[in-house]
Structures are given as structure tokens and as C-alpha cells.
Coordinates of C-alpha atoms in Angstrom, one line a residue:
Chain A
X16 CA 47.6 113.0 60.0
X17 CA 50.8 114.5 58.7
X18 CA 53.4 115.8 61.4
X19 CA 55.6 118.7 60.4
X20 CA 58.1 120.8 62.3
X21 CA 56.4 123.3 64.5
X22 CA 57.2 127.0 64.1
X23 CA 59.3 128.6 66.9
X24 CA 59.4 132.1 68.1
X25 CA 62.0 132.2 70.8
X26 CA 65.8 131.9 70.6
X27 CA 65.7 128.7 72.4
X28 CA 63.0 126.1 71.2
X29 CA 62.8 124.8 74.7
X30 CA 60.9 128.1 75.8
X31 CA 58.3 127.6 72.9
X32 CA 57.8 124.2 74.4
X33 CA 57.6 125.6 77.9
X34 CA 55.0 128.4 77.0
X35 CA 53.0 125.6 75.5
X36 CA 53.0 123.7 78.7
X37 CA 52.2 126.8 80.9
X38 CA 49.2 127.5 78.5
X39 CA 47.9 124.1 78.7
X40 CA 48.2 124.1 82.5
X41 CA 46.4 127.6 82.4
X42 CA 43.7 126.1 80.4
X43 CA 43.2 123.1 82.7
X44 CA 43.3 125.4 85.6
X45 CA 40.4 127.6 84.1
X46 CA 38.3 124.5 83.2
X47 CA 38.9 123.4 86.9
X48 CA 37.9 126.6 88.4
X49 CA 34.9 126.8 86.2
X50 CA 33.8 123.3 87.1
X51 CA 34.3 123.8 90.9
X52 CA 32.5 127.1 91.0
X53 CA 29.5 125.5 89.3
X54 CA 29.6 122.4 91.4
X55 CA 29.8 124.1 94.6
X56 CA 27.1 126.7 93.7
X57 CA 24.7 123.8 92.7
X58 CA 25.4 121.7 95.8
X59 CA 25.2 124.6 98.2
X60 CA 22.0 126.0 96.6
X61 CA 20.4 122.5 97.0
X62 CA 21.6 122.2 100.5
X63 CA 23.6 119.1 99.7
X64 CA 26.8 120.3 101.1
X65 CA 28.3 122.9 103.4
X66 CA 31.2 124.1 101.3
X67 CA 33.5 123.9 104.3
X68 CA 33.1 119.9 104.1
X69 CA 35.1 119.8 100.8
X70 CA 38.3 120.3 102.8
X71 CA 37.6 117.1 104.7
X72 CA 36.6 114.8 101.9
X73 CA 38.2 111.3 101.3
X74 CA 37.5 109.4 98.0
X75 CA 36.9 105.5 97.7
X76 CA 39.2 103.3 96.0
X77 CA 37.4 103.1 92.6
X78 CA 37.2 106.7 92.5
X79 CA 40.7 107.1 93.0
X80 CA 41.3 104.8 90.0
X81 CA 39.2 106.8 87.9
X82 CA 41.1 109.9 89.1
X83 CA 44.3 108.3 88.1
X84 CA 43.2 107.7 84.5
X85 CA 42.1 111.3 84.2
X86 CA 45.4 112.4 85.7
X87 CA 47.2 110.4 82.9
X88 CA 45.1 112.0 80.2
X89 CA 46.0 115.4 81.6
X90 CA 49.7 114.8 81.8
X91 CA 49.6 113.5 78.0
X92 CA 47.9 116.8 76.9
X93 CA 50.5 118.8 79.0
X94 CA 53.5 117.1 77.7
X95 CA 52.7 116.6 74.0
X96 CA 54.0 120.2 73.5
X97 CA 57.5 118.9 74.1
X98 CA 57.3 116.9 70.8
X99 CA 57.5 119.9 68.6
X100 CA 54.9 118.6 66.0
X101 CA 51.9 120.5 64.6
X102 CA 49.4 117.7 65.1
Chain B
X12 CA 25.6 121.5 66.5
X13 CA 27.0 118.8 69.0
X14 CA 27.4 119.9 72.6
X15 CA 30.7 118.5 74.1
X16 CA 29.9 119.4 77.7
X17 CA 31.2 121.9 80.2
X18 CA 34.9 121.1 80.1
X19 CA 35.0 121.5 76.4
X20 CA 33.2 124.9 76.7
X21 CA 35.3 126.2 79.5
X22 CA 38.5 125.2 77.5
X23 CA 37.3 127.0 74.2
X24 CA 36.1 129.9 76.5
X25 CA 39.6 130.2 78.0
X26 CA 41.1 130.2 74.5
X27 CA 38.7 133.0 73.5
X28 CA 39.7 135.1 76.5
X29 CA 43.4 134.7 75.6
X30 CA 42.6 135.8 72.1
X31 CA 40.9 138.7 73.2
X32 CA 43.9 139.7 75.3
X33 CA 46.1 139.0 72.2
X34 CA 44.3 141.0 69.7
X35 CA 43.8 144.1 72.1
X36 CA 46.5 144.3 74.5
X37 CA 49.4 142.4 72.9
X38 CA 48.8 144.0 69.7
X39 CA 48.5 147.4 70.9
X40 CA 51.7 146.9 72.9
X41 CA 53.6 145.7 69.6
X42 CA 52.2 148.6 67.7
X43 CA 53.3 151.0 70.5
X44 CA 56.7 149.5 70.7
X45 CA 57.3 149.8 66.8
X46 CA 56.1 153.5 66.9
X47 CA 58.6 154.1 69.7
X48 CA 61.5 152.6 68.0
X49 CA 60.8 153.8 64.4
X50 CA 59.0 157.2 65.1
X51 CA 55.3 157.8 64.2
X52 CA 55.9 159.9 61.2
X53 CA 58.8 158.3 59.4
X54 CA 58.3 156.3 56.5
X55 CA 59.2 152.7 57.1
X56 CA 59.2 149.4 55.3
X57 CA 58.0 146.0 56.4
X58 CA 61.7 145.0 56.7
X59 CA 62.3 148.0 58.9
X60 CA 59.5 146.8 61.4
X61 CA 60.8 143.3 61.3
X62 CA 64.3 144.4 62.1
X63 CA 62.9 146.7 65.0
X64 CA 61.0 144.0 66.6
X65 CA 63.7 141.2 66.1
X66 CA 64.7 141.3 69.7
X67 CA 61.2 142.3 71.2
X68 CA 60.1 139.8 73.8
X69 CA 56.5 140.9 73.6
X70 CA 56.4 140.4 70.0
X71 CA 57.7 136.8 70.4
X72 CA 54.9 136.1 72.8
X73 CA 52.4 137.9 70.3
X74 CA 53.7 135.6 67.5
X75 CA 53.6 132.3 69.8
X76 CA 50.0 133.3 71.0
X77 CA 48.9 133.9 67.3
X78 CA 50.1 130.6 66.4
X79 CA 49.3 128.4 69.2
X80 CA 46.0 129.7 70.5
X81 CA 44.6 128.7 67.1
X82 CA 46.5 125.3 67.4
X83 CA 45.0 124.7 71.0
X84 CA 41.5 125.3 69.4
X85 CA 41.7 122.3 67.2
X86 CA 44.1 120.0 69.0
X87 CA 44.9 119.0 72.6
X88 CA 42.6 117.2 75.2
X89 CA 39.6 119.5 74.7
X90 CA 40.2 120.5 71.0
X91 CA 37.5 120.5 68.4
X92 CA 38.9 117.4 66.6
X93 CA 39.4 115.1 69.5
X94 CA 36.1 116.1 70.8
X95 CA 34.2 115.1 67.7
X96 CA 35.9 111.6 67.6
X97 CA 33.5 109.7 70.0
X98 CA 30.7 110.9 67.6
X99 CA 32.2 110.0 64.4
X100 CA 29.9 107.3 63.3
X101 CA 26.9 109.3 64.2
X102 CA 28.1 112.5 62.5
X103 CA 29.0 110.4 59.4
X104 CA 25.7 109.0 59.2
X105 CA 23.9 112.3 59.5
X106 CA 26.2 113.8 56.7
X107 CA 25.4 110.8 54.5
X108 CA 21.7 111.0 54.5
X109 CA 20.1 111.4 51.0
X110 CA 19.6 114.9 50.0
X111 CA 17.0 116.2 47.3
X112 CA 18.1 115.6 43.8
X113 CA 20.2 118.5 42.3
X114 CA 21.4 119.8 45.7
X115 CA 24.7 118.2 45.9
X116 CA 27.0 117.1 43.0
X117 CA 30.2 115.5 44.2
X118 CA 33.3 114.6 42.0
X119 CA 35.1 111.8 43.4
X120 CA 37.6 112.2 40.5
X121 CA 38.3 115.8 41.2
X122 CA 42.1 116.7 41.0
X123 CA 42.4 118.6 44.4
X124 CA 44.9 121.5 44.0
X125 CA 48.3 120.8 45.7
X126 CA 48.3 124.6 46.9
X127 CA 45.6 123.8 49.2
X128 CA 45.8 120.0 50.1
X129 CA 49.6 120.3 50.9
X130 CA 49.0 122.7 54.0
X131 CA 46.8 122.4 57.0
X132 CA 45.0 125.6 56.2
X133 CA 44.1 127.6 59.4
X134 CA 46.1 125.1 61.2
X135 CA 43.1 122.7 60.8
X136 CA 44.9 119.4 61.1
X137 CA 44.5 117.5 57.7
X138 CA 42.9 120.6 56.1
X139 CA 39.3 120.9 55.1
X140 CA 39.3 118.4 52.4
X141 CA 40.9 115.2 53.9
X142 CA 38.8 113.8 56.8
X143 CA 34.9 113.0 56.5
X144 CA 34.1 115.4 59.5
X145 CA 36.5 118.3 58.2
X146 CA 33.5 120.2 57.2
X147 CA 31.9 119.9 60.6
X148 CA 35.2 120.7 62.4
X149 CA 35.7 123.8 60.0
X150 CA 32.2 125.0 60.8
X151 CA 33.0 124.7 64.6
X152 CA 36.4 126.4 64.1
X153 CA 35.0 129.3 62.1
X154 CA 32.5 130.3 64.6
X155 CA 35.1 130.8 67.4
X156 CA 38.0 132.1 65.4
X157 CA 37.7 135.9 66.0
X158 CA 36.2 137.3 69.1
X159 CA 35.0 140.5 67.5
X160 CA 33.5 139.3 64.2
X161 CA 32.4 136.0 63.3
X162 CA 30.7 134.1 66.1
X163 CA 27.5 134.8 64.0
X164 CA 26.6 135.4 60.5
X165 CA 26.5 139.2 60.7
X166 CA 29.6 139.3 58.5
X167 CA 27.9 137.7 55.7
X168 CA 24.7 139.8 56.0
X169 CA 26.9 143.0 55.9
X170 CA 28.5 141.7 52.8
X171 CA 25.2 141.0 51.1
X172 CA 24.1 144.4 52.0
X173 CA 27.1 145.7 49.9
X174 CA 26.3 143.4 47.0
X175 CA 22.7 144.6 46.9
X176 CA 24.0 148.2 46.5
X177 CA 25.7 147.2 43.5
X178 CA 23.5 144.9 41.7
X179 CA 20.2 142.8 41.8
X180 CA 21.3 139.4 40.8
X181 CA 19.2 136.4 39.8
X182 CA 21.7 133.8 39.0
X183 CA 24.6 133.7 41.6
X184 CA 27.9 131.6 41.8
X185 CA 29.6 131.5 45.1
X186 CA 33.1 130.3 44.6
X187 CA 34.9 128.6 47.4
X188 CA 31.7 128.3 49.5
X189 CA 33.2 125.8 52.0
X190 CA 30.4 124.6 54.3
X191 CA 28.1 127.1 53.1
X192 CA 28.5 130.0 55.5
X193 CA 28.6 132.4 52.7
X194 CA 26.3 130.8 50.3
X195 CA 23.7 130.3 53.2
X196 CA 23.6 134.2 53.6
X197 CA 23.3 134.6 49.8
X198 CA 20.4 132.1 49.4
X199 CA 18.7 133.6 52.3
X200 CA 19.2 137.4 51.4
X201 CA 18.5 136.6 47.6
X202 CA 15.6 134.3 47.9
X203 CA 14.5 134.8 44.2
X204 CA 17.9 134.2 42.9
X205 CA 19.3 130.6 41.9
X206 CA 22.4 130.1 43.8
X207 CA 25.3 127.7 42.9
X208 CA 28.0 127.0 45.5
X209 CA 31.3 125.7 44.4
X210 CA 34.0 124.2 46.5
X211 CA 36.7 121.5 46.4
X212 CA 36.0 120.0 49.6
X213 CA 33.3 117.0 49.6
X214 CA 33.1 117.0 53.5
X215 CA 32.3 120.8 53.5
X216 CA 29.8 120.5 50.8
X217 CA 28.1 117.5 52.4
X218 CA 27.6 119.7 55.6
X219 CA 26.5 122.6 53.5
X220 CA 23.8 120.5 51.7
X221 CA 22.5 119.2 55.2
X222 CA 22.2 122.8 56.4
X223 CA 20.3 123.8 53.2
X224 CA 17.9 120.7 53.7
X225 CA 17.4 121.9 57.3
X226 CA 16.7 125.3 56.0
X227 CA 14.3 123.9 53.4
X228 CA 16.3 126.1 50.8
X229 CA 14.9 125.7 47.3
X230 CA 17.3 128.1 45.6
X231 CA 20.8 126.4 46.4
X232 CA 22.8 123.8 44.6
X233 CA 26.3 122.7 45.9
X234 CA 28.9 121.3 43.2
X235 CA 32.3 120.0 43.9
X236 CA 34.7 121.7 41.6
X237 CA 37.7 124.0 41.5
X238 CA 37.1 127.8 41.3
X239 CA 39.4 127.9 38.3
X240 CA 37.5 125.3 36.4
X241 CA 34.0 125.2 37.5
X242 CA 32.3 123.3 34.5
X243 CA 29.4 125.6 34.9
X244 CA 27.6 127.3 31.9
X245 CA 29.3 130.2 30.0
X246 CA 27.6 133.6 30.4
X247 CA 25.0 131.8 32.5
X248 CA 25.3 134.1 35.5
X249 CA 24.8 137.6 36.6
X250 CA 26.9 137.6 39.7
X251 CA 30.1 135.6 40.8
X252 CA 31.2 136.1 44.1
X253 CA 33.6 134.6 46.8
X254 CA 34.2 135.1 50.5
X255 CA 37.7 134.7 52.0
X256 CA 38.8 132.5 48.8
X257 CA 41.3 134.4 46.8
X258 CA 43.8 134.7 49.6
X259 CA 43.8 130.9 49.8
X260 CA 45.2 130.7 46.3
X261 CA 48.7 131.4 44.7
X262 CA 48.4 134.3 42.1
X263 CA 48.4 132.0 39.0
X264 CA 45.2 130.4 40.6
X265 CA 43.8 133.8 41.3
X266 CA 44.3 134.9 37.8
X267 CA 42.7 131.7 36.6
X268 CA 39.7 132.1 38.7
X269 CA 39.2 135.7 37.6
X270 CA 39.4 134.4 34.0
X271 CA 36.8 131.7 34.9
X272 CA 34.5 134.3 36.6
X273 CA 34.5 136.4 33.5
X274 CA 33.8 133.4 31.3
X275 CA 30.7 132.6 33.8
X276 CA 29.2 136.1 33.7
X277 CA 26.9 137.2 31.1
X278 CA 27.6 140.9 29.5
X279 CA 27.2 143.4 32.3
X280 CA 27.4 140.8 35.2
X281 CA 29.3 141.6 38.4
X282 CA 32.2 139.9 40.1
X283 CA 32.3 140.7 43.8
X284 CA 34.8 139.2 46.2
X285 CA 35.2 139.7 49.8
X286 CA 38.9 139.1 50.9
X287 CA 41.9 140.8 52.6
X288 CA 44.4 143.5 51.3
X289 CA 46.7 145.0 53.9
X290 CA 46.8 148.5 52.1
X291 CA 49.8 150.9 52.3
X292 CA 50.6 151.0 55.8
X293 CA 54.0 149.1 56.5
X294 CA 53.0 147.9 60.1
X295 CA 49.5 146.6 58.8
X296 CA 51.4 144.8 56.1
X297 CA 54.0 143.4 58.6
X298 CA 51.1 142.1 60.8
X299 CA 49.1 140.8 58.0
X300 CA 52.0 138.8 56.4
X301 CA 53.1 137.5 59.6
X302 CA 49.5 136.2 60.3
X303 CA 49.6 134.5 57.1
X304 CA 52.8 132.6 57.9
X305 CA 51.7 131.7 61.5
X306 CA 48.1 130.8 60.6
X307 CA 49.2 128.5 57.6
X308 CA 47.7 130.9 55.2
X309 CA 50.9 131.3 52.8
X310 CA 49.1 133.0 50.0
X311 CA 48.0 136.0 52.0
X312 CA 51.2 138.0 51.2
X313 CA 51.4 137.1 47.4
X314 CA 47.8 138.2 47.2
X315 CA 48.5 141.4 48.9
X316 CA 51.6 142.1 46.6
X317 CA 49.8 141.1 43.4
X318 CA 48.3 143.6 41.0
X319 CA 44.8 142.4 41.5
X320 CA 43.1 145.3 39.6
X321 CA 45.6 144.5 36.7
X322 CA 44.6 140.8 36.6
X323 CA 40.8 142.0 36.6
X324 CA 41.6 144.3 33.8
X325 CA 43.7 141.9 31.8
X326 CA 40.8 139.3 32.0
X327 CA 38.5 142.0 30.6
X328 CA 36.7 143.4 33.6
X329 CA 36.1 147.1 34.1
X330 CA 34.7 149.5 36.8
X331 CA 37.1 147.9 39.1
X332 CA 37.0 149.1 42.6
X333 CA 38.5 148.0 45.9
X334 CA 36.9 149.3 49.2
X335 CA 37.5 148.8 52.8
X336 CA 34.9 146.5 54.4
X337 CA 33.6 146.9 58.0
X338 CA 33.2 143.5 59.1
X339 CA 31.5 144.5 62.5
X340 CA 30.2 147.7 63.8
X341 CA 32.9 150.2 64.2
X342 CA 35.5 147.8 63.2
X343 CA 37.2 150.6 61.0
X344 CA 37.2 153.1 63.8
X345 CA 40.8 154.2 64.5
X346 CA 39.9 154.9 68.1
X347 CA 40.6 151.5 69.4
X348 CA 43.6 150.0 68.0
X349 CA 43.2 146.2 67.8
X350 CA 44.1 143.4 65.5
X351 CA 41.7 142.7 62.6
X352 CA 41.9 141.2 59.2
X353 CA 42.0 143.8 56.5
X354 CA 38.8 143.3 54.9
X355 CA 38.2 144.6 51.4
X356 CA 35.4 144.3 48.9
X357 CA 36.8 143.7 45.3
X358 CA 34.2 144.6 42.8
X359 CA 34.3 144.6 39.0
X360 CA 31.9 144.3 36.0
X361 CA 32.0 142.6 32.8
X362 CA 31.4 145.0 30.0
X363 CA 28.0 145.3 28.8
X364 CA 28.8 145.1 25.1

């Protein structure tokens, strides 16, 4: 895939990149809100959890490792905006 | 259509929400700011508007959002392209299934035009000709591009209604048919007609053919060729049409396509194109030209500036009419200022002598 110089719209190219990071974060935030809302509704409807228990939850080690991989992919998606390329 | 899960859906839904804000609120604010600076009744030029908005912060965000919301749709962690990648082998096998004889004619030696392959049109990475899944990606992208209009096929039904008001065709060519979104409407709305869809993209045509198989359509044939040189029979058709094709071509290619259309049509045949022309309003032109630049559609402005009726006349057409097209209910209403593409129907007729 060809990479080209990305268009910019602000005087300082850094601001274009920063807005990109904000938008990526906002998208991830929205996805997370959507996911959490659905999950909590399902679990509460089935009587599996008391929503208050979420505040005291502690993950196991393998769950922590899976979370770390997910975190790395999240970080890569966030920071790719800095590269200033179309692809 | 492949389902990619709740995270993909939530991400694309978020982008659609942002785009809705952009085309309503941000557009209205940019338009209002322009009116305040230049006055509502003073004749102005595109350059006047560009100068007045040069230091406008809201216009910079408007431009950024226009560019990057589209880019985010395709790329990034939950973009359309990476979301298809895990299913590549399965989707390629689905596309490569045999189709009934005569439905799909590909030309591996076709000389693809540089004016199309050298840009990532609509910011579709790699464009619509490159990757084997480009047609599937384009299909997915086209369904979510504009919140107000194109999530379904109603736009094409509305266009076909216009066509029915002008003629009753039996042999139709659809130039630049892509993955068959327009051609599908035509072969369904004109079930007695024989329809030929022309496009340069093999990945798009393969998808179009698969859709036709699933529709059990018996009146469509897809052929890989350039609109300027279709290789079809001279005077073999009574309608040549295109949807969103002309603005993807430089003016010389538009002229060649018009000449080719004239060759294809029998005497009295109709050429009817659905495309974009911004009209006389300077603000509309400023927004339209900016959209072309920001969305990798560099020939929108040249098409708007070329003498399209003159090119049709020069090719031999008569009864040339360019009329606004309402792509969705109340889209042309002035009551709600919102961004929209300036749809028009360009209709002309080959003399009946």
C-alpha cells in the first residue's frame, strides 16, 4: 500500500496529529461505553452480577496478559496518527 | 455481508455520529461564519470565501473532520480494511466461485487509467482496483458514507424513476458500475431490459457478479473495460447511463466517454448521467471543491468547471438538460442547511435522424 504525505489543516502539523489522537481515543471510549453498557445490562438481567461488584473485581494472571496485548494494540492505533501518512 | 462484531459496529457508529455533527452543525457554522464576514447579499467568489475562512478555527476543524472521519472509516484498529483481513481467504474463495457463462467478462490485459489508479479514491487505501477484496471494501464503505442518503439503495430507485420519466429502454449500458450498486437497481427496475455493466475494477465486478447470482438475475452482464473504450456494439443500445462516474474522470476522459456513449447509442437513444455539479452559488462551489481535495476526488472541480453541455453538443447530442436531483426525501429543501453533494441529472439524446 502506498504511503503519501497526509493533508494538514492547522498551522502546526502537530495539532493535526493531536486531533487524530483525540478522535481515536474518543472512538475507543465510545466502543468501551457501548460494550460496558451492554455487558452490564445482560449480566444484571440474568442475575449473574450485582453491578456494584464490578468495583471490587480482581483479574487472574492470564487475563492480565490478554489485557496487555489488547492495551498494546490500542496504543498502536492511537499513536499511528503521529506518522503523518495516509495509510 | 460479513459481521465483525460489536466493537466494529460501535466504532463505525461513532464515526457516523461524528459525521452527522459535521454535516449539520459544523457545516451550518461555517456557512454562518461566511455570511457574517462577507454579507448575505453581496456577490462573492470562491476565492473571497477561501480568504474569509483562512483563519477560521471552525473551518479548520470542519476540514480536518471531513478528511479524517472518512480515513478512520477505512483504516485504524476497527477500520473496514483491517476488519476484513482475518477473512481474506474465505472472501476470496467466495468471490472466485464460477458464475454463469456470459455474466462476467474480465480483461487481465486492460490498461487501467492512471487518473484513477494513481489516487486512493475516496481515501480507500489502494483504491478500488488494487486489492482482491477492494470491491467488498468499497461496498461496505459506500453503505456508510453519508448519514442522510446512501445507507440503502433508495438513491438508485429515485434515479431509475427519473430515467423512466425520460425513456423506456430495452438495452442499457451502465458505465462505471463498480460493484453493481447502480446496475443492480437498473436490472431490477427494468426487468425486461438487457443491462451491461462496465467498470475497470475486476474486484468490484467479481462482487457485482456474485450479487447478481444471488439475485438470480438473468438480464445483466458485467464487462471489464474503460468507459472511454467499452468495446461494445456500435448503435446497439437505447440508454447509456452512469452514476457517480464523470466526476472521477479528468475532462478529456469525460469528453471521450461522451463520444463513446454517442457511438453506442442507436438513433434517438438517451444518455442519462447522475453526478455532481455545484451550480452558481460561490459557497456551494467552495465547499464542493474542498470536498474533492479532501476526499481524494481531484476531478470534481474540473468537471464542475468544464462546459459539459458544450461537450455533449460537440459529440452530437441534443435535448441536453441538467436538473437538480433529490437524492433523499426533502434533500433539496432550503429549510435545513446541511452539507450534501450537489446531485444533478445530466440527460441528452442522440438525434433521431
